[in-house]
mmCIF file of C-alpha atoms and ligand atoms in Angstrom:
data_model
loop_
_atom_site.group_PDB
_atom_site.id
_atom_site.type_symbol
_atom_site.label_atom_id
_atom_site.label_comp_id
_atom_site.label_asym_id
_atom_site.label_seq_id
_atom_site.Cartn_x
_atom_site.Cartn_y
_atom_site.Cartn_z
ATOM 1 C CA MET R 1 60.283 -0.322 -5.709
ATOM 2 C CA SER R 2 57.647 -1.306 -4.036
ATOM 3 C CA LYS R 3 55.160 -1.193 -7.263
ATOM 4 C CA LYS R 4 54.193 -4.101 -8.693
ATOM 5 C CA ILE R 5 54.623 -4.837 -12.205
ATOM 6 C CA LEU R 6 53.041 -6.895 -15.259
ATOM 7 C CA VAL R 7 55.216 -7.595 -18.507
ATOM 8 C CA THR R 8 52.801 -9.057 -21.289
ATOM 9 C CA GLY R 9 55.228 -11.057 -23.941
ATOM 10 C CA GLY R 10 58.132 -11.560 -21.067
ATOM 11 C CA ALA R 11 59.368 -14.900 -21.918
ATOM 12 C CA GLY R 12 60.279 -13.521 -25.774
ATOM 13 C CA PHE R 13 63.218 -12.218 -26.591
ATOM 14 C CA ILE R 14 62.998 -8.170 -25.101
ATOM 15 C CA GLY R 15 61.055 -9.381 -23.085
ATOM 16 C CA THR R 16 63.655 -11.914 -20.733
ATOM 17 C CA ASN R 17 65.464 -9.593 -21.317
ATOM 18 C CA PHE R 18 64.551 -6.899 -18.903
ATOM 19 C CA VAL R 19 62.763 -9.016 -16.609
ATOM 20 C CA TYR R 20 65.412 -10.680 -15.429
ATOM 21 C CA TYR R 21 66.853 -7.062 -15.405
ATOM 22 C CA MET R 22 64.140 -5.921 -12.976
ATOM 23 C CA ALA R 23 64.359 -9.436 -10.817
ATOM 24 C CA GLY R 24 68.199 -8.294 -10.135
ATOM 25 C CA LYS R 25 67.053 -4.781 -9.010
ATOM 26 C CA GLY R 26 64.292 -6.787 -6.810
ATOM 27 C CA TYR R 27 60.896 -5.098 -8.646
ATOM 28 C CA ASP R 28 57.672 -7.512 -8.017
ATOM 29 C CA GLN R 29 56.674 -8.714 -11.634
ATOM 30 C CA VAL R 30 54.129 -10.775 -13.179
ATOM 31 C CA VAL R 31 55.004 -12.643 -16.582
ATOM 32 C CA LEU R 32 51.264 -12.321 -19.275
ATOM 33 C CA ASP R 33 52.155 -14.866 -22.019
ATOM 34 C CA LYS R 34 50.714 -16.807 -23.740
ATOM 35 C CA LEU R 35 53.823 -19.017 -25.480
ATOM 36 C CA THR R 36 53.449 -18.695 -28.844
ATOM 37 C CA TYR R 37 56.732 -20.302 -31.013
ATOM 38 C CA ALA R 38 58.973 -17.472 -29.570
ATOM 39 C CA GLY R 39 58.296 -16.783 -26.158
ATOM 40 C CA GLY R 40 59.913 -19.652 -23.330
ATOM 41 C CA LYS R 41 58.867 -20.995 -20.281
ATOM 42 C CA ASP R 42 62.408 -22.367 -20.351
ATOM 43 C CA ASN R 43 63.104 -18.714 -19.712
ATOM 44 C CA LEU R 44 62.067 -17.858 -17.096
ATOM 45 C CA ASP R 45 61.982 -20.633 -15.190
ATOM 46 C CA PRO R 46 65.099 -19.864 -13.498
ATOM 47 C CA LEU R 47 63.153 -17.066 -11.707
ATOM 48 C CA ILE R 48 59.978 -18.887 -11.458
ATOM 49 C CA SER R 49 61.137 -21.482 -9.348
ATOM 50 C CA ALA R 50 63.580 -18.886 -6.847
ATOM 51 C CA GLY R 51 59.323 -17.425 -7.082
ATOM 52 C CA LYS R 52 61.143 -14.288 -7.249
ATOM 53 C CA ILE R 53 58.159 -13.937 -10.275
ATOM 54 C CA ARG R 54 55.463 -14.709 -10.693
ATOM 55 C CA PHE R 55 54.300 -16.834 -14.449
ATOM 56 C CA GLN R 56 50.411 -16.648 -16.411
ATOM 57 C CA GLN R 57 50.504 -18.306 -18.949
ATOM 58 C CA GLY R 58 47.380 -17.185 -21.271
ATOM 59 C CA ASP R 59 46.442 -14.525 -24.410
ATOM 60 C CA ILE R 60 46.625 -10.829 -24.745
ATOM 61 C CA CYS R 61 43.499 -11.283 -26.717
ATOM 62 C CA ASP R 62 41.443 -13.360 -23.662
ATOM 63 C CA LYS R 63 39.791 -10.487 -21.909
ATOM 64 C CA ASN R 64 39.464 -12.825 -18.773
ATOM 65 C CA ALA R 65 42.679 -14.294 -18.475
ATOM 66 C CA VAL R 66 43.962 -10.192 -18.874
ATOM 67 C CA LYS R 67 41.322 -9.269 -15.718
ATOM 68 C CA ASP R 68 43.507 -12.104 -13.648
ATOM 69 C CA SER R 69 47.141 -10.764 -14.792
ATOM 70 C CA LEU R 70 45.763 -7.620 -13.314
ATOM 71 C CA SER R 71 44.880 -7.589 -10.263
ATOM 72 C CA GLY R 72 46.974 -5.588 -7.956
ATOM 73 C CA ILE R 73 48.959 -4.050 -10.281
ATOM 74 C CA ASP R 74 50.756 -1.024 -10.421
ATOM 75 C CA TYR R 75 52.007 -0.770 -14.142
ATOM 76 C CA VAL R 76 52.872 -2.358 -17.296
ATOM 77 C CA ILE R 77 54.942 -3.543 -19.982
ATOM 78 C CA HIS R 78 53.187 -4.067 -22.912
ATOM 79 C CA PHE R 79 55.775 -6.116 -25.145
ATOM 80 C CA ALA R 80 53.853 -9.173 -25.891
ATOM 81 C CA ALA R 81 52.987 -9.035 -29.796
ATOM 82 C CA GLU R 82 54.473 -11.403 -33.709
ATOM 83 C CA SER R 83 57.114 -9.731 -33.721
ATOM 84 C CA HIS R 84 58.669 -11.066 -37.133
ATOM 85 C CA ASN R 85 58.618 -9.456 -40.541
ATOM 86 C CA THR R 86 59.191 -12.604 -42.386
ATOM 87 C CA ARG R 87 56.197 -14.047 -40.616
ATOM 88 C CA SER R 88 54.018 -11.565 -41.479
ATOM 89 C CA GLU R 89 53.914 -12.032 -45.227
ATOM 90 C CA THR R 90 52.426 -15.578 -44.704
ATOM 91 C CA ASP R 91 49.727 -14.719 -42.354
ATOM 92 C CA PRO R 92 48.901 -10.828 -41.441
ATOM 93 C CA GLU R 93 45.355 -11.628 -40.065
ATOM 94 C CA LEU R 94 47.123 -13.130 -36.945
ATOM 95 C CA PHE R 95 49.728 -10.104 -37.107
ATOM 96 C CA TYR R 96 46.425 -7.420 -36.900
ATOM 97 C CA ARG R 97 44.608 -9.740 -34.415
ATOM 98 C CA THR R 98 47.817 -10.094 -31.571
ATOM 99 C CA ASN R 99 49.386 -6.123 -32.294
ATOM 100 C CA VAL R 100 46.151 -4.371 -32.647
ATOM 101 C CA GLU R 101 42.779 -6.190 -31.174
ATOM 102 C CA GLY R 102 45.681 -7.717 -27.554
ATOM 103 C CA THR R 103 47.165 -3.622 -28.206
ATOM 104 C CA ARG R 104 43.532 -2.172 -27.135
ATOM 105 C CA ILE R 105 42.422 -5.142 -25.041
ATOM 106 C CA MET R 106 45.601 -4.653 -22.399
ATOM 107 C CA LEU R 107 44.909 -1.234 -23.172
ATOM 108 C CA GLU R 108 41.457 -0.857 -22.007
ATOM 109 C CA GLU R 109 41.148 -3.381 -18.890
ATOM 110 C CA SER R 110 44.508 -1.981 -17.883
ATOM 111 C CA PHE R 111 42.481 1.466 -17.465
ATOM 112 C CA SER R 112 39.828 -0.296 -15.916
ATOM 113 C CA ALA R 113 41.687 -1.934 -12.813
ATOM 114 C CA GLY R 114 42.965 0.639 -12.170
ATOM 115 C CA VAL R 115 47.316 1.424 -13.192
ATOM 116 C CA LYS R 116 48.685 4.266 -12.869
ATOM 117 C CA LYS R 117 51.214 4.119 -16.054
ATOM 118 C CA PHE R 118 51.250 2.088 -19.557
ATOM 119 C CA ILE R 119 54.627 1.299 -21.689
ATOM 120 C CA HIS R 120 53.775 -0.021 -24.837
ATOM 121 C CA ILE R 121 57.020 -1.052 -27.118
ATOM 122 C CA SER R 122 56.886 0.508 -30.192
ATOM 123 C CA THR R 123 59.383 0.067 -32.660
ATOM 124 C CA ASP R 124 61.395 1.956 -35.004
ATOM 125 C CA GLU R 125 59.074 0.038 -38.147
ATOM 126 C CA VAL R 126 56.578 2.477 -37.391
ATOM 127 C CA TYR R 127 58.106 5.455 -39.478
ATOM 128 C CA GLY R 128 59.264 3.704 -42.318
ATOM 129 C CA SER R 129 62.766 3.966 -44.427
ATOM 130 C CA ILE R 130 64.517 6.504 -44.422
ATOM 131 C CA ALA R 131 66.565 7.653 -46.418
ATOM 132 C CA ASP R 132 68.604 10.546 -45.194
ATOM 133 C CA GLY R 133 68.579 12.262 -41.869
ATOM 134 C CA TYR R 134 66.776 10.523 -38.567
ATOM 135 C CA PHE R 135 62.896 10.329 -37.700
ATOM 136 C CA ALA R 136 61.679 12.571 -35.163
ATOM 137 C CA GLU R 137 59.063 11.316 -32.725
ATOM 138 C CA GLY R 138 56.089 14.249 -34.269
ATOM 139 C CA ASP R 139 56.746 12.232 -37.673
ATOM 140 C CA LYS R 140 54.439 9.979 -36.463
ATOM 141 C CA LYS R 141 51.393 11.064 -37.021
ATOM 142 C CA LEU R 142 48.036 9.177 -36.149
ATOM 143 C CA GLY R 143 46.384 7.205 -38.570
ATOM 144 C CA ASP R 144 50.112 7.807 -40.878
ATOM 145 C CA SER R 145 52.564 5.832 -41.476
ATOM 146 C CA GLN R 146 55.544 4.547 -44.254
ATOM 147 C CA ALA R 147 54.958 1.451 -42.603
ATOM 148 C CA THR R 148 55.405 -1.697 -45.490
ATOM 149 C CA SER R 149 54.795 -5.396 -44.043
ATOM 150 C CA ALA R 150 51.487 -6.028 -42.327
ATOM 151 C CA TYR R 151 53.989 -6.580 -39.035
ATOM 152 C CA SER R 152 55.027 -2.705 -39.263
ATOM 153 C CA LYS R 153 51.408 -1.367 -39.860
ATOM 154 C CA SER R 154 49.642 -3.371 -37.458
ATOM 155 C CA LYS R 155 51.953 -2.000 -35.278
ATOM 156 C CA SER R 156 51.837 1.184 -36.109
ATOM 157 C CA GLN R 157 47.893 1.079 -35.631
ATOM 158 C CA ALA R 158 49.558 -0.126 -32.213
ATOM 159 C CA ASP R 159 51.615 2.665 -31.379
ATOM 160 C CA ASP R 160 48.323 4.892 -32.946
ATOM 161 C CA LEU R 161 46.224 3.183 -30.265
ATOM 162 C CA ALA R 162 48.463 3.718 -27.785
ATOM 163 C CA MET R 163 48.801 7.663 -28.168
ATOM 164 C CA GLU R 164 44.650 7.786 -28.788
ATOM 165 C CA PHE R 165 44.332 6.357 -25.228
ATOM 166 C CA GLY R 166 47.504 8.295 -24.023
ATOM 167 C CA ARG R 167 45.127 11.766 -24.270
ATOM 168 C CA ASN R 168 43.639 10.694 -20.831
ATOM 169 C CA TYR R 169 45.797 7.819 -19.649
ATOM 170 C CA PRO R 170 48.799 7.335 -18.618
ATOM 171 C CA VAL R 171 50.614 5.447 -21.735
ATOM 172 C CA ILE R 172 54.256 5.618 -22.539
ATOM 173 C CA VAL R 173 55.291 4.225 -25.994
ATOM 174 C CA LEU R 174 58.618 3.626 -26.623
ATOM 175 C CA ARG R 175 59.812 3.352 -29.816
ATOM 176 C CA PRO R 176 62.779 1.580 -30.163
ATOM 177 C CA THR R 177 65.304 0.392 -33.330
ATOM 178 C CA ASN R 178 66.505 -3.342 -33.550
ATOM 179 C CA ASN R 179 68.131 -4.859 -30.499
ATOM 180 C CA PHE R 180 70.038 -7.773 -30.103
ATOM 181 C CA GLY R 181 71.803 -9.710 -27.528
ATOM 182 C CA PRO R 182 70.938 -12.744 -25.486
ATOM 183 C CA TRP R 183 67.345 -14.899 -26.248
ATOM 184 C CA GLN R 184 66.455 -13.898 -29.142
ATOM 185 C CA TYR R 185 64.355 -16.317 -31.649
ATOM 186 C CA PRO R 186 67.216 -17.976 -34.236
ATOM 187 C CA GLU R 187 64.030 -16.596 -37.127
ATOM 188 C CA LYS R 188 66.023 -12.537 -36.365
ATOM 189 C CA ALA R 189 69.586 -11.195 -37.977
ATOM 190 C CA LEU R 190 71.698 -11.822 -35.547
ATOM 191 C CA PRO R 191 71.197 -14.982 -33.818
ATOM 192 C CA ARG R 192 70.097 -16.796 -37.136
ATOM 193 C CA TRP R 193 73.857 -15.991 -38.759
ATOM 194 C CA ILE R 194 75.152 -16.244 -34.304
ATOM 195 C CA SER R 195 73.802 -20.266 -34.745
ATOM 196 C CA ASN R 196 73.979 -21.045 -38.699
ATOM 197 C CA ILE R 197 77.895 -20.336 -37.891
ATOM 198 C CA LEU R 198 78.122 -22.098 -34.727
ATOM 199 C CA LEU R 199 76.703 -25.590 -36.948
ATOM 200 C CA GLY R 200 78.776 -24.944 -39.705
ATOM 201 C CA SER R 201 76.776 -22.967 -42.072
ATOM 202 C CA LYS R 202 76.981 -19.574 -44.511
ATOM 203 C CA ILE R 203 75.531 -16.204 -43.630
ATOM 204 C CA PRO R 204 72.803 -15.264 -46.007
ATOM 205 C CA LEU R 205 72.844 -11.665 -46.537
ATOM 206 C CA TRP R 206 69.898 -10.288 -48.401
ATOM 207 C CA GLY R 207 70.519 -8.908 -51.582
ATOM 208 C CA GLU R 208 74.095 -6.260 -51.279
ATOM 209 C CA GLY R 209 73.399 -6.791 -47.862
ATOM 210 C CA LEU R 210 74.580 -2.777 -47.774
ATOM 211 C CA GLN R 211 70.298 -2.017 -45.563
ATOM 212 C CA VAL R 212 71.489 -0.423 -42.559
ATOM 213 C CA ARG R 213 69.939 -1.539 -38.926
ATOM 214 C CA ASP R 214 70.650 0.194 -35.508
ATOM 215 C CA TRP R 215 71.036 -2.188 -33.328
ATOM 216 C CA LEU R 216 70.535 -1.949 -29.809
ATOM 217 C CA TYR R 217 72.024 -4.098 -27.014
ATOM 218 C CA ALA R 218 68.495 -5.398 -24.849
ATOM 219 C CA PRO R 219 70.105 -4.593 -21.867
ATOM 220 C CA VAL R 220 69.802 -1.064 -22.563
ATOM 221 C CA THR R 221 66.432 -1.157 -24.182
ATOM 222 C CA SER R 222 65.489 -2.322 -20.440
ATOM 223 C CA SER R 223 67.688 -0.102 -18.168
ATOM 224 C CA CYS R 224 65.621 2.779 -21.114
ATOM 225 C CA LEU R 225 62.541 1.493 -19.787
ATOM 226 C CA GLU R 226 63.408 1.179 -15.642
ATOM 227 C CA PHE R 227 64.552 4.722 -16.656
ATOM 228 C CA LEU R 228 60.921 5.459 -18.831
ATOM 229 C CA LEU R 229 58.825 4.438 -15.385
ATOM 230 C CA GLU R 230 60.295 6.874 -13.300
ATOM 231 C CA LYS R 231 61.133 10.004 -16.182
ATOM 232 C CA GLY R 232 59.071 9.243 -18.409
ATOM 233 C CA GLU R 233 55.477 12.002 -18.957
ATOM 234 C CA ALA R 234 52.490 10.350 -19.757
ATOM 235 C CA GLY R 235 51.106 11.202 -22.807
ATOM 236 C CA ASN R 236 54.128 10.668 -25.129
ATOM 237 C CA ALA R 237 56.489 8.317 -27.414
ATOM 238 C CA TYR R 238 59.902 8.534 -27.716
ATOM 239 C CA ASN R 239 62.346 7.376 -29.707
ATOM 240 C CA VAL R 240 65.185 4.969 -28.226
ATOM 241 C CA ALA R 241 68.614 4.353 -30.215
ATOM 242 C CA ALA R 242 72.271 3.196 -30.676
ATOM 243 C CA ASN R 243 73.177 6.489 -33.574
ATOM 244 C CA HIS R 244 75.987 4.009 -34.352
ATOM 245 C CA GLU R 245 79.021 6.217 -35.960
ATOM 246 C CA PRO R 246 79.381 5.048 -38.762
ATOM 247 C CA GLU R 247 76.116 3.664 -39.860
ATOM 248 C CA ILE R 248 76.120 -0.551 -39.623
ATOM 249 C CA THR R 249 75.316 -1.907 -42.576
ATOM 250 C CA ASN R 250 74.051 -5.824 -42.304
ATOM 251 C CA LYS R 251 77.633 -6.510 -44.167
ATOM 252 C CA THR R 252 79.604 -4.640 -41.885
ATOM 253 C CA ALA R 253 77.212 -6.579 -38.845
ATOM 254 C CA ALA R 254 78.359 -10.540 -40.560
ATOM 255 C CA GLU R 255 81.329 -9.535 -40.926
ATOM 256 C CA TRP R 256 81.947 -8.501 -37.696
ATOM 257 C CA LEU R 257 80.027 -11.814 -36.788
ATOM 258 C CA CYS R 258 82.266 -13.339 -38.520
ATOM 259 C CA GLY R 259 85.345 -12.328 -36.664
ATOM 260 C CA LEU R 260 84.636 -12.986 -33.745
ATOM 261 C CA LEU R 261 83.552 -16.400 -34.868
ATOM 262 C CA GLU R 262 87.651 -16.779 -36.296
ATOM 263 C CA VAL R 263 86.345 -17.017 -40.157
ATOM 264 C CA ASP R 264 86.769 -15.782 -43.555
ATOM 265 C CA PRO R 265 84.090 -13.501 -44.408
ATOM 266 C CA ASP R 266 84.380 -14.007 -47.187
ATOM 267 C CA LYS R 267 83.617 -17.537 -47.702
ATOM 268 C CA TRP R 268 80.893 -17.427 -45.223
ATOM 269 C CA ILE R 269 79.052 -14.959 -46.472
ATOM 270 C CA GLU R 270 76.710 -15.241 -49.010
ATOM 271 C CA TYR R 271 75.103 -13.474 -50.782
ATOM 272 C CA ILE R 272 71.584 -14.614 -51.780
ATOM 273 C CA PRO R 273 68.868 -11.994 -54.027
ATOM 274 C CA ASP R 274 66.163 -10.530 -51.445
ATOM 275 C CA PRO R 275 63.104 -12.264 -50.671
ATOM 276 C CA ARG R 276 61.402 -9.785 -48.765
ATOM 277 C CA PRO R 277 59.036 -7.747 -50.478
ATOM 278 C CA ASN R 278 59.280 -4.088 -50.002
ATOM 279 C CA HIS R 279 62.817 -4.796 -47.680
ATOM 280 C CA ASP R 280 63.594 -1.132 -45.986
ATOM 281 C CA PHE R 281 66.637 -0.068 -46.140
ATOM 282 C CA ARG R 282 67.605 2.580 -43.158
ATOM 283 C CA TYR R 283 66.234 2.861 -40.197
ATOM 284 C CA ALA R 284 67.226 5.658 -38.865
ATOM 285 C CA LEU R 285 65.719 7.683 -35.139
ATOM 286 C CA ASN R 286 66.625 11.705 -33.772
ATOM 287 C CA ILE R 287 66.339 10.731 -29.929
ATOM 288 C CA GLU R 288 67.347 13.697 -28.250
ATOM 289 C CA LYS R 289 63.853 13.851 -27.160
ATOM 290 C CA ILE R 290 64.669 11.051 -24.961
ATOM 291 C CA THR R 291 69.072 12.512 -24.241
ATOM 292 C CA LYS R 292 66.881 16.030 -22.401
ATOM 293 C CA LEU R 293 64.680 14.268 -19.690
ATOM 294 C CA GLY R 294 68.104 12.681 -19.335
ATOM 295 C CA PHE R 295 68.634 9.415 -20.907
ATOM 296 C CA ARG R 296 71.439 7.923 -22.873
ATOM 297 C CA PRO R 297 72.292 4.551 -23.880
ATOM 298 C CA LEU R 298 74.872 2.499 -23.861
ATOM 299 C CA VAL R 299 76.957 2.395 -26.912
ATOM 300 C CA ASP R 300 80.068 0.061 -27.383
ATOM 301 C CA PRO R 301 77.976 -1.025 -30.209
ATOM 302 C CA PHE R 302 81.448 -4.236 -30.871
ATOM 303 C CA ALA R 303 81.713 -5.624 -27.295
ATOM 304 C CA GLN R 304 77.239 -5.544 -26.967
ATOM 305 C CA PHE R 305 78.222 -8.146 -29.858
ATOM 306 C CA ARG R 306 80.833 -10.400 -28.694
ATOM 307 C CA GLU R 307 78.702 -10.985 -25.788
ATOM 308 C CA THR R 308 76.249 -11.782 -27.746
ATOM 309 C CA VAL R 309 78.687 -14.510 -29.734
ATOM 310 C CA LYS R 310 79.496 -16.016 -25.836
ATOM 311 C CA TRP R 311 75.864 -16.577 -25.659
ATOM 312 C CA TYR R 312 75.272 -18.159 -27.742
ATOM 313 C CA ARG R 313 78.551 -20.413 -27.971
ATOM 314 C CA GLU R 314 77.326 -20.808 -24.567
ATOM 315 C CA ASN R 315 73.991 -21.701 -24.628
ATOM 316 C CA GLN R 316 73.984 -23.994 -27.652
ATOM 317 C CA SER R 317 70.983 -25.874 -26.279
ATOM 318 C CA TRP R 318 69.115 -23.235 -26.223
ATOM 319 C CA TRP R 319 69.426 -22.626 -29.767
ATOM 320 C CA LYS R 320 69.638 -25.460 -31.015
ATOM 321 C CA LYS R 321 65.945 -26.094 -29.725
ATOM 322 C CA ARG R 322 64.943 -23.806 -31.726
ATOM 323 C CA LYS R 323 66.771 -23.896 -34.471
ATOM 324 C CA GLU R 324 65.016 -26.185 -37.548
ATOM 325 C CA GLU R 325 61.657 -24.285 -36.798
ATOM 326 C CA ALA R 326 63.305 -20.901 -37.459
ATOM 327 C CA GLU R 327 64.770 -21.719 -40.106
ATOM 328 C CA SER R 328 61.460 -24.093 -41.610
ATOM 329 C CA ILE R 329 60.293 -20.218 -42.794
ATOM 330 C CA TYR R 330 62.901 -19.979 -44.984
ATOM 331 C CA LYS R 331 62.053 -22.911 -46.956
HETATM 332 P P1 LIG Z 1 59.706 -12.147 -29.512
HETATM 333 O O1 LIG Z 1 58.973 -12.768 -30.713
HETATM 334 O O2 LIG Z 1 60.857 -12.678 -28.562
HETATM 335 O O3 LIG Z 1 58.701 -11.815 -28.204
HETATM 336 C C1 LIG Z 1 57.245 -12.466 -27.798
HETATM 337 C C2 LIG Z 1 56.998 -12.427 -27.287
HETATM 338 O O4 LIG Z 1 54.701 -12.881 -27.225
HETATM 339 C C3 LIG Z 1 56.891 -13.947 -26.853
HETATM 340 O O5 LIG Z 1 57.180 -14.392 -25.439
HETATM 341 C C4 LIG Z 1 55.154 -14.854 -26.836
HETATM 342 O O6 LIG Z 1 54.844 -16.115 -26.273
HETATM 343 C C5 LIG Z 1 54.648 -13.816 -27.232
HETATM 344 N N1 LIG Z 1 53.011 -13.339 -27.200
HETATM 345 C C6 LIG Z 1 52.754 -13.219 -28.710
HETATM 346 N N2 LIG Z 1 51.478 -13.371 -29.314
HETATM 347 C C7 LIG Z 1 50.946 -12.947 -27.306
HETATM 348 C C8 LIG Z 1 49.363 -13.131 -26.824
HETATM 349 N N3 LIG Z 1 48.818 -13.415 -28.274
HETATM 350 N N4 LIG Z 1 48.773 -13.042 -25.921
HETATM 351 C C9 LIG Z 1 50.100 -13.403 -25.345
HETATM 352 N N5 LIG Z 1 51.126 -12.959 -25.558
HETATM 353 C C10 LIG Z 1 52.110 -13.418 -26.552
HETATM 354 O O7 LIG Z 1 59.746 -10.151 -29.820
HETATM 355 P P2 LIG Z 1 60.237 -9.028 -29.346
HETATM 356 O O8 LIG Z 1 62.018 -9.857 -30.130
HETATM 357 O O9 LIG Z 1 60.809 -9.721 -27.735
HETATM 358 O O10 LIG Z 1 59.887 -7.638 -29.103
HETATM 359 C C11 LIG Z 1 59.129 -8.107 -28.221
HETATM 360 C C12 LIG Z 1 57.984 -6.628 -28.413
HETATM 361 O O11 LIG Z 1 59.534 -5.465 -28.579
HETATM 362 C C13 LIG Z 1 57.549 -6.113 -29.755
HETATM 363 O O12 LIG Z 1 56.268 -5.856 -29.665
HETATM 364 C C14 LIG Z 1 58.142 -6.011 -31.275
HETATM 365 O O13 LIG Z 1 57.080 -4.995 -31.851
HETATM 366 C C15 LIG Z 1 59.148 -4.724 -30.540
HETATM 367 N N6 LIG Z 1 60.352 -4.587 -30.912
HETATM 368 C C16 LIG Z 1 61.000 -5.183 -30.859
HETATM 369 C C17 LIG Z 1 61.853 -5.511 -31.442
HETATM 370 C C18 LIG Z 1 63.350 -5.999 -32.136
HETATM 371 O O14 LIG Z 1 64.458 -6.219 -32.546
HETATM 372 N N7 LIG Z 1 63.271 -7.051 -31.482
HETATM 373 C C19 LIG Z 1 62.958 -3.894 -32.068
HETATM 374 C C20 LIG Z 1 61.053 -2.882 -31.789
HETATM 375 C C21 LIG Z 1 60.761 -3.367 -30.974
HETATM 376 O O1 LIG Z 2 69.254 -13.955 -43.046
HETATM 377 C C1 LIG Z 2 68.890 -12.572 -42.827
HETATM 378 N N1 LIG Z 2 69.686 -12.292 -44.102
HETATM 379 C C2 LIG Z 2 69.212 -11.125 -44.293
HETATM 380 O O2 LIG Z 2 69.715 -10.266 -44.917
HETATM 381 C C3 LIG Z 2 67.888 -12.425 -42.368
HETATM 382 C C4 LIG Z 2 67.142 -12.251 -41.295
HETATM 383 C C5 LIG Z 2 67.582 -11.346 -41.592
HETATM 384 N N2 LIG Z 2 68.034 -10.517 -42.913
HETATM 385 C C6 LIG Z 2 68.124 -9.029 -42.992
HETATM 386 C C7 LIG Z 2 66.921 -8.177 -43.062
HETATM 387 C C8 LIG Z 2 67.117 -6.937 -42.672
HETATM 388 O O3 LIG Z 2 67.849 -6.183 -43.394
HETATM 389 O O4 LIG Z 2 69.367 -8.560 -41.761
HETATM 390 C C9 LIG Z 2 67.771 -7.068 -41.276
HETATM 391 C C10 LIG Z 2 67.742 -7.322 -39.891
HETATM 392 O O5 LIG Z 2 66.396 -8.890 -39.823
HETATM 393 P P1 LIG Z 2 65.140 -9.251 -38.695
HETATM 394 O O6 LIG Z 2 66.414 -9.769 -37.963
HETATM 395 O O7 LIG Z 2 64.361 -9.593 -39.463
HETATM 396 O O8 LIG Z 2 64.829 -8.088 -38.338
HETATM 397 P P2 LIG Z 2 63.559 -6.153 -39.574
HETATM 398 O O9 LIG Z 2 63.266 -7.336 -40.002
HETATM 399 O O10 LIG Z 2 65.342 -5.445 -39.166
HETATM 400 O O11 LIG Z 2 62.845 -6.314 -37.885
HETATM 401 C C11 LIG Z 2 63.250 -6.156 -36.662
HETATM 402 O O12 LIG Z 2 63.743 -5.279 -36.365
HETATM 403 C C12 LIG Z 2 62.354 -4.202 -35.454
HETATM 404 C C13 LIG Z 2 62.373 -6.998 -35.370
HETATM 405 O O13 LIG Z 2 61.812 -7.917 -36.026
HETATM 406 C C14 LIG Z 2 61.083 -6.013 -35.543
HETATM 407 O O14 LIG Z 2 60.279 -6.454 -34.285
HETATM 408 C C15 LIG Z 2 61.028 -4.776 -34.968
HETATM 409 O O15 LIG Z 2 59.988 -4.340 -34.751
#
């Protein structure tokens, strides 16, 4: 409890969920965030004004800002990244700079400053798509990746860097599946679809909508990170996923949202030609390693979708401020 944590990207979607989760447990946290389009200081204002966290605006590629943020820090949770596949199609350089170079700087500066544990947030996308079965941690080899977009390729390189540092320093890599929940920027599928319906627009499903994503509730990812801070073994990568049975296609996810928002899916879902080049069809992870260590993700997709819809219904001013910018990338 007395340990001090630096959270990079703590004003983004999963970061905000994590910072609230840990603040609720009394942890002492510093947030370092550049506040790109995806970062919202408004997310954290209640915690900042209550003196529960310290906020520093800064870039993870700026060594001096990183050094400042590391003063007195025991643990680092490294979320900061450019996170959207669609944006990486038009600005790949930014993705390599933030995700690879930024991660290298975070790792180097953290261990120069004597950090005792560093958790790097990677992604299921570093393995690429899998038609059947599940990827286990050992399926990702250093320097080798099936990642398809500039986003996922840059995350794969960052994952390699973290694993290499993990040979000599206390680094843990977490590879979660698609997260959802409060504070997710409305460029991403679920908040885009919910906010569209609330505005009277249809859900645009790409292709036939049969792609599979393993939806993991962001508060569950937060609890997983707290668990790894205590129990994770340095030098290891861990997958975390919900492993839904049956699997949830994009079409099913869209139909559930229509049901929760009380609209007819036949009228409110619109199939459009798939705009994403090399669109990964299915992500699926084996989570035996983390379950053997003692972590069981709380999986209740329908209730978690319901909570998420409720949040977007009740926080319309939050996403309305972001909606126009989010939609501009799809024009
Ligand atoms: P997000 O885009 O919502 O938030 C990213 C945050 O990082 C923002 O607050 C942004 O301002 C900050 N940031 C960006 N560049 C920065 C820089 N150079 N310096 C400092 N801060 C910077 O992302 P998210 O969805 O919350 O994802 C967080 C992490 O989890 C990412 O590393 C992402 O790759 C990974 N991840 C996300 C998902 C998902 O479904 N969202 C799934 C698996 C892994
Ligand atoms: O309007 C849409 N229609 C649609 O059919 C949008 C925005 C998306 N989709 C599809 C594409 C994907 O199959 O929905 C699925 C989810 O899309 P995104 O929300 O863009 O997420 P994805 O590309 O799967 O990547 C996410 O999961 C892994 C996160 O954005 C990454 O940060 C994370 O690493």
